[in-house]
């Protein structure tokens, strides 16, 4: 791992417990910054209401941290919009935002358009399929932006269990995104959940970033933010465990392809290539990095090996 990343992990990786709510509220009052929470949603009637209710209860009524809570519906055919509205969110349909430009399917499209539907100085994105949701997800990633003026974007990090097995979720992260980042943008190798859908950023940054319209939006945003504001303006916060609906292998393949294409478009800029991979395991003191070399050496075709040619002649 790069020394720069080791230092970053020590200074820009926190736990939600590092910034208690009362201190965050004091910082919010002192800075005067407003906070918007956005849930992009497509057929999430089973989970969206619980998330909205928790944010409203914990971070709007009990504590005035969140000023605006918006669900952007990207064409649900179930009761997502009705459930979200009944739970207290303002619901906006994707197609109603910037109708001059026809909308295309994709998560990034919804996140991009959500900037038109919100007004907060800080915008916090939360996926609408989370189960057993805790408002600590929002508190954790918003807090550094209110308390540290040098931080511009904060990603949540967490365990992602799969079928009862700890740490086995995030298959596209481990098989596609993490290798890409480690080898082409090694400064981002310290992010535990680079593709996670829970992150917050200053509007002043988000409005300068291009948004891939599909699943590549999270990777694209990290890479572009790195080059726009630098590594020290990025951070991550441990919020515990993330439980959500897992997709099947074909859907994951499509997601991986979109992420690869997003990376491909950015690789044209000619960034550093470094053949190593950093992964993470939870230890006594939180997430601990483990760095491994990536096999890059290739053997030439056997027909080009002199000994093999001699053997055939003999």
Tab-separated table of C-alpha atoms in Angstrom:
chain	number	residue	atom	x	y	z
A	1	UNK	CA	0.000	0.000	0.000
A	2	UNK	CA	1.231	3.503	-0.765
A	3	UNK	CA	2.543	5.410	2.244
A	4	UNK	CA	0.113	8.165	1.352
A	5	UNK	CA	-2.776	5.723	1.696
A	6	UNK	CA	-1.487	4.366	5.008
A	7	UNK	CA	-1.383	7.910	6.333
A	8	UNK	CA	-4.851	8.574	4.924
A	9	UNK	CA	-6.250	5.496	6.652
A	10	UNK	CA	-4.907	6.808	9.952
A	11	UNK	CA	-6.244	10.333	9.519
A	12	UNK	CA	-9.348	10.065	7.326
A	13	UNK	CA	-10.982	6.795	8.460
A	14	UNK	CA	-13.282	7.141	11.429
A	15	UNK	CA	-16.086	5.453	13.324
A	16	UNK	CA	-19.557	6.892	13.782
A	17	UNK	CA	-18.805	6.969	17.515
A	18	UNK	CA	-15.979	9.458	16.952
A	19	UNK	CA	-18.452	12.302	16.481
A	20	UNK	CA	-21.370	12.206	18.934
A	21	UNK	CA	-24.636	13.714	17.786
A	22	UNK	CA	-24.552	16.679	20.179
A	23	UNK	CA	-21.197	17.798	18.817
A	24	UNK	CA	-22.349	17.410	15.235
A	25	UNK	CA	-25.461	19.488	15.926
A	26	UNK	CA	-23.302	22.190	17.473
A	27	UNK	CA	-21.106	22.219	14.378
A	28	UNK	CA	-24.161	22.433	12.150
A	29	UNK	CA	-25.453	25.431	14.062
A	30	UNK	CA	-22.043	27.065	14.009
A	31	UNK	CA	-21.481	26.601	10.270
A	32	UNK	CA	-25.056	27.220	9.180
A	33	UNK	CA	-24.825	24.405	6.639
A	34	UNK	CA	-27.985	22.596	5.569
A	35	UNK	CA	-28.288	18.848	4.940
A	36	UNK	CA	-30.369	17.011	2.339
A	37	UNK	CA	-30.872	13.244	2.354
A	38	UNK	CA	-31.714	11.566	-0.970
A	39	UNK	CA	-33.006	8.035	-1.465
A	40	UNK	CA	-32.939	6.841	-5.081
A	41	UNK	CA	-35.697	4.239	-5.313
A	42	UNK	CA	-36.966	1.701	-7.809
A	43	UNK	CA	-39.548	-0.796	-6.522
A	44	UNK	CA	-38.466	-0.610	-2.875
A	45	UNK	CA	-41.845	-0.571	-1.121
A	46	UNK	CA	-40.679	-3.170	1.419
A	47	UNK	CA	-37.813	-1.090	2.808
A	48	UNK	CA	-38.101	2.573	1.838
A	49	UNK	CA	-40.709	3.418	4.482
A	50	UNK	CA	-38.609	2.152	7.366
A	51	UNK	CA	-35.603	4.164	6.211
A	52	UNK	CA	-37.619	7.351	5.804
A	53	UNK	CA	-39.291	6.884	9.181
A	54	UNK	CA	-35.966	6.354	10.960
A	55	UNK	CA	-34.368	9.451	9.454
A	56	UNK	CA	-37.389	11.606	10.245
A	57	UNK	CA	-37.668	10.279	13.805
A	58	UNK	CA	-33.999	10.399	14.784
A	59	UNK	CA	-32.511	13.195	12.692
A	60	UNK	CA	-35.388	15.562	11.995
A	61	UNK	CA	-37.790	15.424	14.944
A	62	UNK	CA	-35.547	14.370	17.841
A	63	UNK	CA	-32.457	16.136	16.518
A	64	UNK	CA	-32.443	18.823	13.785
A	65	UNK	CA	-29.621	17.406	11.697
A	66	UNK	CA	-31.426	16.741	8.408
A	67	UNK	CA	-33.263	19.637	6.775
A	68	UNK	CA	-34.655	17.861	3.747
A	69	UNK	CA	-35.559	14.242	2.968
A	70	UNK	CA	-36.323	13.387	-0.659
A	71	UNK	CA	-37.106	10.087	-2.347
A	72	UNK	CA	-36.509	10.178	-6.089
A	73	UNK	CA	-38.623	7.493	-7.729
A	74	UNK	CA	-37.094	6.244	-10.950
A	75	UNK	CA	-40.195	4.568	-12.334
A	76	UNK	CA	-41.418	2.151	-9.686
A	77	UNK	CA	-44.310	-0.125	-10.575
A	78	UNK	CA	-45.067	-0.976	-6.945
A	79	UNK	CA	-46.143	1.283	-4.047
A	80	UNK	CA	-42.697	2.793	-3.413
A	81	UNK	CA	-43.897	6.382	-3.887
A	82	UNK	CA	-46.982	5.961	-1.688
A	83	UNK	CA	-45.066	4.231	1.103
A	84	UNK	CA	-42.294	6.842	1.084
A	85	UNK	CA	-44.778	9.700	1.113
A	86	UNK	CA	-46.798	8.154	3.946
A	87	UNK	CA	-43.596	7.794	5.982
A	88	UNK	CA	-42.898	11.496	5.592
A	89	UNK	CA	-40.579	11.915	2.616
A	90	UNK	CA	-41.062	14.331	-0.235
A	91	UNK	CA	-41.337	12.126	-3.298
A	92	UNK	CA	-40.244	13.369	-6.714
A	93	UNK	CA	-40.395	11.366	-9.910
A	94	UNK	CA	-37.224	11.233	-11.927
A	95	UNK	CA	-38.999	12.299	-15.122
A	96	UNK	CA	-40.326	15.451	-13.475
A	97	UNK	CA	-36.789	16.717	-12.959
A	98	UNK	CA	-35.251	18.476	-15.954
A	99	UNK	CA	-37.864	17.180	-18.419
A	100	UNK	CA	-36.098	18.978	-21.263
A	101	UNK	CA	-33.562	16.162	-21.213
A	102	UNK	CA	-35.210	12.739	-21.598
A	103	UNK	CA	-34.292	10.491	-18.678
A	104	UNK	CA	-32.546	7.176	-19.160
A	105	UNK	CA	-32.673	4.204	-16.777
A	106	UNK	CA	-29.944	4.024	-14.179
A	107	UNK	CA	-29.023	4.907	-10.630
A	108	UNK	CA	-26.552	7.599	-11.613
A	109	UNK	CA	-29.237	9.339	-13.643
A	110	UNK	CA	-31.410	9.563	-10.528
A	111	UNK	CA	-28.594	10.838	-8.325
A	112	UNK	CA	-27.646	13.459	-10.887
A	113	UNK	CA	-31.201	14.699	-11.210
A	114	UNK	CA	-31.622	14.724	-7.428
A	115	UNK	CA	-29.350	17.753	-7.264
A	116	UNK	CA	-32.196	19.645	-8.940
A	117	UNK	CA	-34.690	18.436	-6.323
A	118	UNK	CA	-32.636	19.363	-3.261
A	119	UNK	CA	-31.123	22.499	-1.806
A	120	UNK	CA	-28.830	21.335	0.996
A	121	UNK	CA	-25.216	22.447	1.211
A	122	UNK	CA	-24.463	18.809	2.016
A	123	UNK	CA	-26.172	16.026	0.068
A	124	UNK	CA	-26.335	12.551	1.578
A	125	UNK	CA	-27.245	9.555	-0.594
A	126	UNK	CA	-28.723	6.396	0.947
A	127	UNK	CA	-29.827	3.310	-0.983
A	128	UNK	CA	-33.506	2.520	-0.485
A	129	UNK	CA	-33.128	-1.269	-0.145
A	130	UNK	CA	-31.399	-1.320	3.259
A	131	UNK	CA	-32.838	-3.589	5.930
A	132	UNK	CA	-32.518	-3.082	9.696
A	133	UNK	CA	-31.605	0.502	8.874
A	134	UNK	CA	-29.968	2.722	11.475
A	135	UNK	CA	-29.882	6.493	11.275
A	136	UNK	CA	-26.195	6.176	12.209
A	137	UNK	CA	-25.611	5.644	8.492
A	138	UNK	CA	-26.611	9.246	7.875
A	139	UNK	CA	-25.075	10.696	11.022
A	140	UNK	CA	-21.785	8.940	10.395
A	141	UNK	CA	-21.189	10.207	6.869
A	142	UNK	CA	-22.618	13.686	7.338
A	143	UNK	CA	-20.729	14.458	10.552
A	144	UNK	CA	-17.209	14.944	9.102
A	145	UNK	CA	-18.552	17.386	6.528
A	146	UNK	CA	-19.996	19.530	9.310
A	147	UNK	CA	-17.020	19.311	11.662
A	148	UNK	CA	-14.080	19.372	9.233
A	149	UNK	CA	-14.055	22.042	6.505
A	150	UNK	CA	-11.268	20.214	4.661
A	151	UNK	CA	-13.428	17.153	3.938
A	152	UNK	CA	-15.540	17.205	0.779
A	153	UNK	CA	-16.810	13.632	0.375
A	154	UNK	CA	-17.405	10.839	2.895
A	155	UNK	CA	-18.173	7.185	2.137
A	156	UNK	CA	-19.722	4.758	4.598
A	157	UNK	CA	-17.804	1.564	5.333
A	158	UNK	CA	-19.364	-1.525	6.862
A	159	UNK	CA	-19.534	-5.302	6.932
A	160	UNK	CA	-21.677	-6.832	4.183
A	161	UNK	CA	-22.875	-10.327	5.150
A	162	UNK	CA	-24.168	-12.669	2.451
A	163	UNK	CA	-26.437	-15.550	3.413
A	164	UNK	CA	-25.246	-15.434	7.009
A	165	UNK	CA	-21.558	-15.389	6.046
A	166	UNK	CA	-19.736	-12.303	7.275
A	167	UNK	CA	-17.819	-10.239	4.771
A	168	UNK	CA	-19.002	-12.098	1.677
A	169	UNK	CA	-21.237	-9.357	0.289
A	170	UNK	CA	-19.888	-6.815	-2.160
A	171	UNK	CA	-18.884	-9.347	-4.807
A	172	UNK	CA	-18.567	-6.768	-7.577
A	173	UNK	CA	-16.420	-4.666	-5.270
A	174	UNK	CA	-13.972	-7.496	-4.654
A	175	UNK	CA	-13.911	-8.906	-8.176
A	176	UNK	CA	-14.048	-5.727	-10.248
A	177	UNK	CA	-13.854	-2.388	-8.463
A	178	UNK	CA	-11.124	-3.046	-5.928
A	179	UNK	CA	-8.663	-4.515	-8.452
A	180	UNK	CA	-9.328	-1.612	-10.826
A	181	UNK	CA	-8.764	0.998	-8.149
A	182	UNK	CA	-5.679	-0.664	-6.698
A	183	UNK	CA	-3.962	-1.004	-10.034
A	184	UNK	CA	-5.012	2.227	-11.719
A	185	UNK	CA	-5.862	4.638	-8.897
A	186	UNK	CA	-3.883	3.260	-5.944
A	187	UNK	CA	-4.541	6.382	-3.884
A	188	UNK	CA	-8.117	5.075	-3.544
A	189	UNK	CA	-7.041	1.634	-2.324
A	190	UNK	CA	-7.932	2.550	1.254
A	191	UNK	CA	-11.676	2.697	0.650
A	192	UNK	CA	-13.347	-0.306	2.255
A	193	UNK	CA	-16.608	0.079	0.300
A	194	UNK	CA	-15.812	2.074	-2.861
A	195	UNK	CA	-19.107	1.056	-4.494
A	196	UNK	CA	-21.273	1.572	-1.423
A	197	UNK	CA	-24.414	3.605	-2.027
A	198	UNK	CA	-24.204	5.500	1.251
A	199	UNK	CA	-22.081	8.617	0.993
A	200	UNK	CA	-22.326	12.351	1.523
A	201	UNK	CA	-20.628	15.257	-0.186
A	202	UNK	CA	-20.644	19.003	-0.398
A	203	UNK	CA	-22.919	20.284	-3.128
A	204	UNK	CA	-20.035	22.439	-4.337
A	205	UNK	CA	-18.187	19.241	-5.234
A	206	UNK	CA	-21.121	17.246	-6.597
A	207	UNK	CA	-22.094	19.937	-9.018
A	208	UNK	CA	-18.633	19.821	-10.590
A	209	UNK	CA	-18.615	16.053	-11.146
A	210	UNK	CA	-19.908	14.112	-14.147
A	211	UNK	CA	-22.345	11.341	-13.167
A	212	UNK	CA	-22.227	8.050	-15.030
A	213	UNK	CA	-25.875	7.239	-15.522
A	214	UNK	CA	-25.712	3.632	-14.344
A	215	UNK	CA	-23.968	1.515	-11.744
A	216	UNK	CA	-20.605	3.097	-12.497
A	217	UNK	CA	-21.591	6.272	-10.688
A	218	UNK	CA	-19.890	5.447	-7.375
A	219	UNK	CA	-16.565	4.475	-8.906
A	220	UNK	CA	-16.644	7.395	-11.306
A	221	UNK	CA	-17.415	9.808	-8.518
A	222	UNK	CA	-14.503	8.589	-6.382
A	223	UNK	CA	-12.015	8.795	-9.235
A	224	UNK	CA	-13.181	12.202	-10.383
A	225	UNK	CA	-13.304	13.593	-6.849
A	226	UNK	CA	-9.761	12.381	-6.242
A	227	UNK	CA	-8.480	14.352	-9.201
A	228	UNK	CA	-10.601	17.388	-8.451
A	229	UNK	CA	-10.037	17.863	-4.706
A	230	UNK	CA	-7.323	15.368	-3.724
A	231	UNK	CA	-7.182	12.372	-1.392
A	232	UNK	CA	-7.153	14.339	1.851
A	233	UNK	CA	-10.550	15.801	0.991
A	234	UNK	CA	-12.033	12.293	0.929
A	235	UNK	CA	-12.883	10.208	3.994
A	236	UNK	CA	-14.771	7.137	5.213
A	237	UNK	CA	-16.700	6.285	8.376
A	238	UNK	CA	-17.413	2.860	9.868
A	239	UNK	CA	-21.151	2.539	10.482
A	240	UNK	CA	-21.304	-1.157	11.352
A	241	UNK	CA	-23.248	-3.633	9.217
A	242	UNK	CA	-25.165	-3.150	5.973
A	243	UNK	CA	-27.958	-5.565	5.125
A	244	UNK	CA	-29.820	-5.327	1.855
A	245	UNK	CA	-31.247	-7.297	-1.033
A	246	UNK	CA	-28.563	-9.150	-2.985
A	247	UNK	CA	-28.746	-9.432	-6.744
A	248	UNK	CA	-28.243	-12.555	-8.827
A	249	UNK	CA	-25.129	-13.355	-10.809
A	250	UNK	CA	-26.365	-11.970	-14.102
A	251	UNK	CA	-27.310	-8.661	-12.541
A	252	UNK	CA	-23.893	-8.505	-10.924
A	253	UNK	CA	-22.326	-9.130	-14.302
A	254	UNK	CA	-24.159	-6.162	-15.760
A	255	UNK	CA	-23.091	-4.038	-12.833
A	256	UNK	CA	-19.474	-5.098	-13.285
A	257	UNK	CA	-19.595	-4.261	-16.976
A	258	UNK	CA	-20.903	-0.765	-16.270
A	259	UNK	CA	-18.212	-0.218	-13.671
A	260	UNK	CA	-15.509	-1.443	-16.022
A	261	UNK	CA	-16.737	0.887	-18.746
A	262	UNK	CA	-16.692	3.796	-16.312
A	263	UNK	CA	-13.108	2.981	-15.435
A	264	UNK	CA	-12.193	2.518	-19.087
A	265	UNK	CA	-13.333	6.011	-19.958
A	266	UNK	CA	-11.161	7.419	-17.185
A	267	UNK	CA	-8.126	5.284	-17.962
A	268	UNK	CA	-7.638	7.313	-21.118
A	269	UNK	CA	-6.211	9.970	-18.833
A	270	UNK	CA	-3.141	7.774	-18.284
A	271	UNK	CA	-3.038	7.424	-14.510
A	272	UNK	CA	-0.586	5.342	-12.511
A	273	UNK	CA	-0.813	1.567	-12.785
A	274	UNK	CA	0.307	-0.349	-9.693
A	275	UNK	CA	0.062	-4.164	-9.528
A	276	UNK	CA	-1.086	-4.656	-5.940
A	277	UNK	CA	-4.417	-5.171	-4.201
A	278	UNK	CA	-5.472	-3.995	-0.748
A	279	UNK	CA	-8.334	-5.814	0.958
A	280	UNK	CA	-9.800	-5.373	4.427
A	281	UNK	CA	-10.573	-7.535	7.439
A	282	UNK	CA	-12.198	-6.397	10.625
A	283	UNK	CA	-9.821	-6.644	13.585
A	284	UNK	CA	-9.898	-5.504	17.194
A	285	UNK	CA	-9.364	-1.877	16.181
A	286	UNK	CA	-11.689	-1.784	13.183
A	287	UNK	CA	-10.976	-2.508	9.532
A	288	UNK	CA	-7.385	-3.537	8.891
A	289	UNK	CA	-5.794	-3.453	5.430
A	290	UNK	CA	-4.067	-6.456	3.879
A	291	UNK	CA	-2.069	-5.806	0.708
A	292	UNK	CA	-1.178	-8.519	-1.797
A	293	UNK	CA	0.727	-8.454	-5.083
A	294	UNK	CA	-1.267	-9.023	-8.250
A	295	UNK	CA	0.169	-11.522	-10.721
A	296	UNK	CA	1.095	-9.546	-13.823
A	297	UNK	CA	3.836	-11.676	-15.360
A	298	UNK	CA	2.854	-13.721	-18.404
A	299	UNK	CA	4.589	-16.669	-20.026
A	300	UNK	CA	5.069	-16.406	-23.781
A	301	UNK	CA	3.574	-19.023	-26.117
A	302	UNK	CA	5.396	-22.293	-25.717
A	303	UNK	CA	6.192	-22.309	-29.418
A	304	UNK	CA	8.521	-19.373	-28.767
A	305	UNK	CA	10.563	-21.266	-26.179
A	306	UNK	CA	13.781	-22.661	-27.635
A	307	UNK	CA	13.811	-25.772	-25.459
A	308	UNK	CA	10.341	-26.693	-26.605
A	309	UNK	CA	11.284	-26.200	-30.250
A	310	UNK	CA	14.326	-28.437	-29.807
A	311	UNK	CA	12.229	-31.117	-28.146
A	312	UNK	CA	9.824	-31.198	-31.083
A	313	UNK	CA	12.719	-31.495	-33.546
A	314	UNK	CA	14.224	-34.341	-31.569
